[in-house]
XYZ file of C-alpha atoms in Angstrom:
446
model
C -18.525 36.061 -31.402
C -19.740 36.702 -27.907
C -19.460 34.520 -24.849
C -20.448 35.162 -21.276
C -20.211 33.481 -17.931
C -23.207 31.784 -16.449
C -22.296 33.490 -13.200
C -19.631 33.271 -10.504
C -19.329 30.118 -8.487
C -19.668 30.141 -4.721
C -15.928 30.571 -4.307
C -15.439 33.229 -6.969
C -14.354 35.822 -4.428
C -12.751 33.613 -1.803
C -10.611 31.451 -4.049
C -11.727 28.357 -2.153
C -12.600 25.221 -4.071
C -16.189 24.896 -5.231
C -17.807 21.995 -3.445
C -20.719 19.738 -4.019
C -23.130 21.456 -1.669
C -23.080 24.250 0.899
C -22.829 23.229 4.525
C -23.946 25.144 7.614
C -21.950 28.253 8.359
C -20.780 28.696 4.784
C -18.505 25.652 4.855
C -18.476 23.390 1.840
C -18.341 19.626 1.535
C -15.410 17.794 0.050
C -16.994 14.412 0.758
C -17.777 13.472 -2.878
C -14.238 14.292 -3.998
C -12.584 12.446 -1.118
C -14.825 9.406 -1.581
C -14.199 9.258 -5.323
C -10.443 9.489 -4.749
C -10.678 6.325 -2.654
C -13.069 4.487 -4.963
C -11.200 5.363 -8.171
C -7.762 4.267 -6.967
C -9.331 1.037 -5.673
C -11.437 0.371 -8.771
C -8.571 1.033 -11.179
C -6.179 -1.005 -9.058
C -8.433 -4.067 -8.767
C -10.191 -4.037 -12.146
C -7.332 -2.894 -14.379
C -3.835 -3.071 -12.902
C -4.104 -6.385 -11.037
C -4.680 -8.409 -14.198
C -1.268 -7.855 -15.876
C 0.409 -8.924 -12.631
C -1.706 -12.079 -12.258
C -1.837 -13.054 -15.938
C 1.294 -15.286 -15.889
C 0.038 -17.157 -12.825
C -3.400 -17.607 -14.401
C -1.836 -19.106 -17.530
C 0.442 -21.431 -15.531
C -2.351 -22.648 -13.273
C -5.110 -23.129 -15.829
C -3.347 -23.805 -19.113
C -5.376 -21.075 -20.797
C -3.258 -19.188 -23.290
C -2.057 -15.687 -22.539
C -3.781 -14.531 -25.717
C -7.114 -15.973 -24.577
C -7.130 -14.403 -21.141
C -5.902 -11.081 -22.532
C -8.703 -11.163 -25.102
C -11.176 -11.694 -22.251
C -9.764 -8.659 -20.460
C -9.938 -6.576 -23.655
C -13.534 -7.702 -24.215
C -14.376 -6.328 -20.792
C -12.882 -2.976 -21.778
C -14.952 -2.931 -24.957
C -18.121 -3.612 -22.938
C -17.134 -0.739 -20.650
C -16.801 1.560 -23.660
C -20.163 0.601 -25.133
C -21.932 0.724 -21.769
C -20.724 4.267 -21.176
C -23.054 5.649 -23.869
C -26.434 4.828 -22.228
C -24.925 5.345 -18.788
C -24.082 8.929 -19.699
C -27.753 9.749 -20.229
C -28.597 8.237 -16.844
C -25.915 10.375 -15.194
C -27.240 13.556 -16.788
C -30.777 12.891 -15.566
C -30.314 11.242 -12.196
C -26.747 11.768 -11.012
C -24.002 9.284 -10.102
C -25.214 7.728 -6.856
C -27.319 4.827 -8.143
C -25.200 3.840 -11.174
C -21.889 4.041 -9.311
C -23.227 2.123 -6.316
C -24.720 -0.569 -8.546
C -21.511 -0.616 -10.576
C -19.429 -1.218 -7.479
C -21.628 -4.141 -6.475
C -21.420 -5.603 -9.986
C -17.636 -5.150 -9.966
C -17.367 -7.198 -6.770
C -19.455 -9.965 -8.338
C -17.296 -9.858 -11.462
C -14.059 -10.233 -9.494
C -15.561 -13.056 -7.451
C -16.507 -14.671 -10.757
C -12.900 -14.438 -11.915
C -11.702 -16.107 -8.734
C -14.206 -18.952 -9.069
C -13.968 -19.482 -12.847
C -13.845 -23.254 -13.538
C -13.225 -22.755 -17.246
C -12.296 -20.176 -19.831
C -15.922 -19.465 -20.819
C -16.747 -18.584 -17.200
C -13.612 -16.434 -17.032
C -14.699 -14.534 -20.156
C -18.218 -14.059 -18.778
C -16.798 -12.713 -15.521
C -14.718 -10.165 -17.439
C -17.795 -9.106 -19.418
C -19.613 -8.460 -16.125
C -16.569 -6.636 -14.771
C -16.489 -4.588 -17.987
C -20.099 -3.525 -17.523
C -19.167 -2.511 -13.980
C -16.129 -0.560 -15.217
C -18.447 1.636 -17.276
C -20.087 2.717 -14.018
C -17.095 3.034 -11.688
C -14.026 4.192 -13.621
C -13.163 7.699 -14.815
C -16.122 8.733 -17.030
C -18.868 8.640 -14.363
C -16.509 10.064 -11.731
C -15.588 12.904 -14.103
C -19.286 13.555 -14.729
C -19.967 13.690 -10.989
C -17.153 16.113 -10.227
C -17.848 18.278 -13.262
C -21.442 18.879 -12.170
C -20.823 19.010 -8.403
C -17.830 21.329 -8.529
C -18.475 23.549 -11.557
C -17.183 26.088 -12.443
C -13.929 25.136 -10.683
C -14.174 21.479 -11.525
C -10.707 21.342 -13.105
C -9.222 21.530 -9.609
C -11.359 18.608 -8.452
C -10.617 16.591 -11.590
C -6.898 17.209 -11.160
C -7.010 16.039 -7.552
C -8.893 12.886 -8.520
C -6.544 11.949 -11.352
C -3.484 12.644 -9.216
C -4.700 10.136 -6.643
C -6.048 7.573 -9.119
C -2.831 7.901 -11.112
C -1.130 6.087 -8.258
C -3.349 3.019 -8.667
C -0.619 1.072 -10.446
C 1.972 2.234 -7.912
C -0.164 0.865 -5.065
C -1.923 -2.153 -6.516
C 0.720 -3.671 -8.787
C 3.156 -4.233 -5.885
C 0.297 -5.207 -3.554
C -1.007 -7.766 -6.031
C 2.505 -9.110 -6.599
C 3.103 -9.435 -2.851
C -0.182 -11.280 -2.358
C 0.549 -13.570 -5.318
C 3.866 -14.551 -3.732
C 1.987 -16.114 -0.813
C -1.309 -17.354 -2.287
C -2.917 -18.519 -5.514
C -4.225 -16.044 -8.084
C -7.768 -17.073 -7.149
C -7.157 -16.204 -3.505
C -5.616 -12.893 -4.541
C -8.775 -12.000 -6.461
C -10.836 -12.878 -3.373
C -8.779 -10.455 -1.277
C -9.083 -7.764 -3.960
C -12.850 -8.327 -4.148
C -13.060 -7.666 -0.414
C -11.177 -4.381 -0.869
C -13.426 -3.455 -3.792
C -16.524 -4.102 -1.679
C -15.644 -1.031 0.391
C -16.474 1.176 -2.598
C -20.161 0.194 -2.477
C -21.048 2.112 0.737
C -18.730 4.967 -0.236
C -20.636 5.555 -3.468
C -23.990 5.076 -1.752
C -23.462 7.556 1.073
C -20.990 10.085 -0.354
C -22.938 10.682 -3.574
C -26.417 11.083 -2.093
C -26.272 14.890 -2.326
C -28.827 16.524 -4.627
C -27.762 16.441 -8.258
C -27.073 20.088 -9.191
C -29.071 21.479 -12.115
C -27.194 21.900 -15.365
C -25.687 25.353 -15.665
C -26.645 27.523 -18.583
C -29.567 28.927 -20.520
C -30.977 28.835 -24.018
C -30.128 31.400 -26.670
C -31.866 34.732 -26.318
C -33.562 34.516 -29.700
C -34.449 32.093 -32.455
C -31.646 33.216 -34.746
C -29.018 32.483 -32.107
C -30.645 29.127 -31.411
C -30.581 28.233 -35.101
C -26.925 29.250 -35.341
C -26.041 27.138 -32.327
C -27.825 24.079 -33.652
C -26.324 24.465 -37.116
C -22.819 24.950 -35.702
C -23.097 21.988 -33.348
C -22.487 24.289 -30.377
C -25.810 24.072 -28.565
C -25.142 23.661 -24.883
C -28.300 22.480 -23.161
C -29.473 19.004 -22.193
C -32.401 18.668 -24.631
C -32.090 15.559 -26.821
C -32.306 17.639 -29.998
C -29.454 19.812 -28.808
C -27.341 16.787 -27.917
C -27.889 15.392 -31.389
C -26.846 18.717 -32.908
C -23.602 18.600 -30.941
C -22.858 14.955 -31.742
C -23.504 15.481 -35.455
C -21.494 18.684 -35.591
C -18.004 18.646 -37.064
C -16.281 19.864 -33.845
C -17.528 16.823 -31.889
C -16.728 14.383 -34.695
C -13.221 15.803 -35.084
C -12.662 15.773 -31.310
C -13.727 12.124 -31.131
C -11.471 11.212 -34.046
C -8.486 13.045 -32.575
C -8.787 11.462 -29.126
C -9.375 8.009 -30.616
C -6.204 8.271 -32.702
C -4.296 9.552 -29.672
C -5.635 6.750 -27.453
C -4.558 4.085 -29.927
C -1.061 5.493 -30.278
C -0.485 6.119 -26.577
C -1.783 2.783 -25.276
C 0.218 0.940 -27.922
C 3.278 2.831 -26.708
C 2.662 1.982 -23.058
C 2.187 -1.734 -23.642
C 5.126 -2.031 -26.064
C 7.588 0.216 -24.240
C 9.422 -2.628 -22.499
C 10.257 -4.558 -25.697
C 11.402 -1.330 -27.365
C 13.760 -0.533 -24.490
C 15.127 -4.055 -24.250
C 15.799 -3.993 -27.995
C 17.854 -0.841 -27.341
C 20.011 -2.527 -24.697
C 18.061 -1.976 -21.472
C 17.691 -4.861 -19.061
C 14.209 -6.136 -18.286
C 14.424 -4.644 -14.808
C 15.424 -1.198 -16.110
C 12.677 -1.335 -18.747
C 10.124 -2.171 -16.056
C 11.368 0.746 -13.971
C 10.985 3.023 -17.005
C 7.380 1.909 -17.360
C 6.772 2.569 -13.671
C 8.414 5.984 -13.810
C 6.019 6.817 -16.616
C 3.306 6.702 -13.951
C 5.240 9.275 -11.953
C 5.382 11.356 -15.116
C 1.593 11.150 -15.386
C 1.176 12.601 -11.911
C 3.709 15.353 -12.600
C 1.993 16.276 -15.858
C -1.400 16.565 -14.203
C -0.076 18.937 -11.559
C 0.450 21.618 -14.176
C -2.854 21.232 -16.011
C -4.706 23.871 -14.028
C -2.105 26.510 -14.858
C -2.191 25.405 -18.496
C -5.941 25.943 -18.719
C -5.581 29.480 -17.391
C -2.959 30.421 -19.964
C -4.200 28.736 -23.127
C -7.326 28.531 -25.217
C -9.160 25.289 -25.844
C -7.818 24.873 -29.382
C -4.171 25.615 -28.640
C -4.238 23.490 -25.496
C -5.696 20.483 -27.291
C -3.377 20.671 -30.282
C -0.247 21.267 -28.212
C -0.899 18.352 -25.850
C -1.528 15.891 -28.671
C 1.424 17.248 -30.655
C 3.590 16.920 -27.544
C 2.611 13.260 -27.362
C 3.662 12.814 -30.986
C 7.029 14.469 -30.370
C 7.879 12.341 -27.327
C 6.849 9.118 -29.098
C 9.011 10.123 -32.083
C 11.948 10.635 -29.719
C 11.583 7.066 -28.473
C 11.521 5.875 -32.073
C 14.570 7.871 -33.145
C 16.931 7.738 -30.146
C 19.160 4.622 -30.074
C 20.350 5.439 -26.554
C 21.845 5.788 -24.068
C 19.408 3.949 -21.836
C 19.145 6.723 -19.178
C 18.074 9.155 -21.897
C 15.445 6.711 -23.134
C 14.131 6.331 -19.583
C 13.897 10.123 -19.271
C 11.925 10.294 -22.530
C 9.635 7.531 -21.235
C 8.876 9.760 -18.251
C 8.015 12.590 -20.655
C 5.682 10.262 -22.541
C 4.000 9.487 -19.214
C 3.649 13.193 -18.483
C 1.915 13.785 -21.808
C -0.378 10.851 -21.139
C -1.259 12.278 -17.728
C -2.050 15.714 -19.150
C -4.136 14.178 -21.934
C -6.265 12.322 -19.374
C -7.371 15.675 -17.963
C -7.730 17.040 -21.484
C -10.264 14.306 -22.207
C -11.999 14.862 -18.867
C -12.556 18.558 -19.642
C -13.033 18.320 -23.411
C -16.835 18.329 -23.307
C -17.279 20.960 -20.604
C -14.725 23.251 -22.240
C -16.685 23.171 -25.487
C -20.349 22.526 -24.654
C -20.747 23.121 -20.917
C -21.952 20.736 -18.227
C -25.634 20.351 -19.148
C -25.224 17.127 -21.161
C -21.750 16.242 -19.907
C -22.563 12.644 -19.014
C -24.189 11.655 -22.297
C -21.719 13.524 -24.505
C -18.747 12.148 -22.570
C -20.150 8.629 -22.837
C -20.426 8.933 -26.610
C -16.948 10.454 -26.804
C -15.377 7.827 -24.561
C -16.722 4.780 -26.424
C -14.398 4.801 -29.467
C -11.546 6.225 -27.385
C -11.763 3.326 -24.921
C -12.162 0.728 -27.667
C -9.038 2.083 -29.378
C -7.143 1.743 -26.104
C -8.431 -1.807 -25.688
C -7.245 -3.018 -29.100
C -4.008 -1.012 -29.112
C -1.779 -3.518 -27.238
C -2.379 -6.382 -29.650
C -2.529 -4.106 -32.698
C 0.737 -2.449 -31.694
C 2.527 -5.781 -31.450
C 1.135 -6.761 -34.842
C 2.279 -3.449 -36.294
C 5.798 -4.051 -34.975
C 5.900 -7.437 -36.691
C 4.607 -5.972 -39.958
C 7.043 -3.041 -39.964
C 10.082 -5.063 -38.961
C 10.662 -3.913 -35.397
C 9.657 -1.695 -32.518
C 11.480 1.487 -33.622
C 9.539 1.505 -36.892
C 6.318 0.784 -35.006
C 6.959 3.713 -32.639
C 7.604 5.971 -35.638
C 4.224 4.943 -37.064
C 2.570 5.635 -33.709
C 4.176 9.077 -33.618
C 2.693 9.773 -37.051
C -0.738 8.692 -35.810
C -0.437 11.017 -32.798
C 0.625 13.865 -35.095
C -2.453 13.211 -37.224
C -4.535 13.395 -34.036
C -3.084 16.834 -33.297
C -3.884 18.039 -36.814
C -7.456 16.756 -36.608
C -7.892 18.378 -33.181
C -7.354 21.827 -34.670
C -10.919 21.679 -35.997
C -12.469 20.250 -32.834
C -13.374 23.524 -31.138
C -16.686 25.367 -31.611
C -16.287 29.088 -32.202
C -17.569 30.122 -28.777
C -14.905 28.073 -26.940
C -11.835 29.086 -28.898
C -10.652 32.057 -26.838
C -7.828 31.686 -24.272
C -9.151 31.294 -20.761
C -12.634 30.510 -22.047
C -14.549 29.435 -18.939
C -15.946 25.948 -18.811
C -19.284 27.134 -17.448
C -20.288 29.577 -20.153
C -23.960 29.735 -20.966
C -25.614 26.617 -22.295
C -26.267 28.151 -25.694
C -24.057 31.193 -26.043
C -24.772 33.454 -28.957
C -22.552 32.740 -31.922
C -21.875 35.523 -34.343
């Protein structure tokens, strides 16, 4: 097996971060990264984390059941997952400026629709619109933008973005709660819509830089090209090559592994509080444990860059998913004391934070950046759907198994299965430790 770099990035000798475009005098622009940090923390905060805070007030004010409004929210997440597939192809061809700008505008309209909803049907329709907007403004398109703009050092940019966006719940959950203490939930959504409106010009102006061409080249000869197509490792943007990747066993196994992981982890997050309270923690301590899990996410992401330099794609993927399984199993097995359970909850958060970056780099680590948007959209669809159904499915699993400890044990087994499946998710050319994410589009495979 042979694998070669597509060439050094502009900062290969200086150690400075690769940036979206060169500026006069050799300086480089961090504008896209800075803008996306602002828009992602705002979009996640308004479109995702505000709803759990406002849900009780919505139910009290309208009489709509908690199950109904949660189903509307989940339906929006499913729309976001499905919409990511065609959006990925648009990103590959045209870049992020138009879809992310339009998505921001649609998100504002969706939130305004929530605030004005006279009935449940309107409320559901508003969440469906917001879900379509989420496809264009949350992580997947932002990851695609940074991966292409900042390659080959895009891991640094992705880490920065997820560190900032990881604080969305820390910022917007208390902010939403404080607003709700002084105004109705409808007025809160109006205020949040105004904040979200600021992302429209940020996407429009900060992402207007030329869309960089996809890095990489075709195989040197027909035999290598045939091998790449047969192995599902072709790395260029041609539709036939994308189909070869999607139909290849590495991509199918990667998708399966991350979908299983997403289901287990999101079921853990949404059912952590009842598990802890069943083990003797007060509601306040359980809520703090959930919040500290967000701190764990940030801490986990800080070490991802060093992890990528010291591990290969296969070992990194398997170890992260296996680590998730181990920490979930600890929650299932440990009866206490409560401080120890809180510490394990932080570890679970750290594994979740690392796995977010693992998903962000999964495509580029294996197949390069040429078709990153479309491949990531296809990958993200079942992963996001699994996360959307996990909260309700997890609660149902707890009822069927006789309690939350048994449910967490089952989730640990699912995460362990994800780790086992992930062992086959790496094409041969990407298996070596330190394999660069910008290797040639169709490296020779021998």
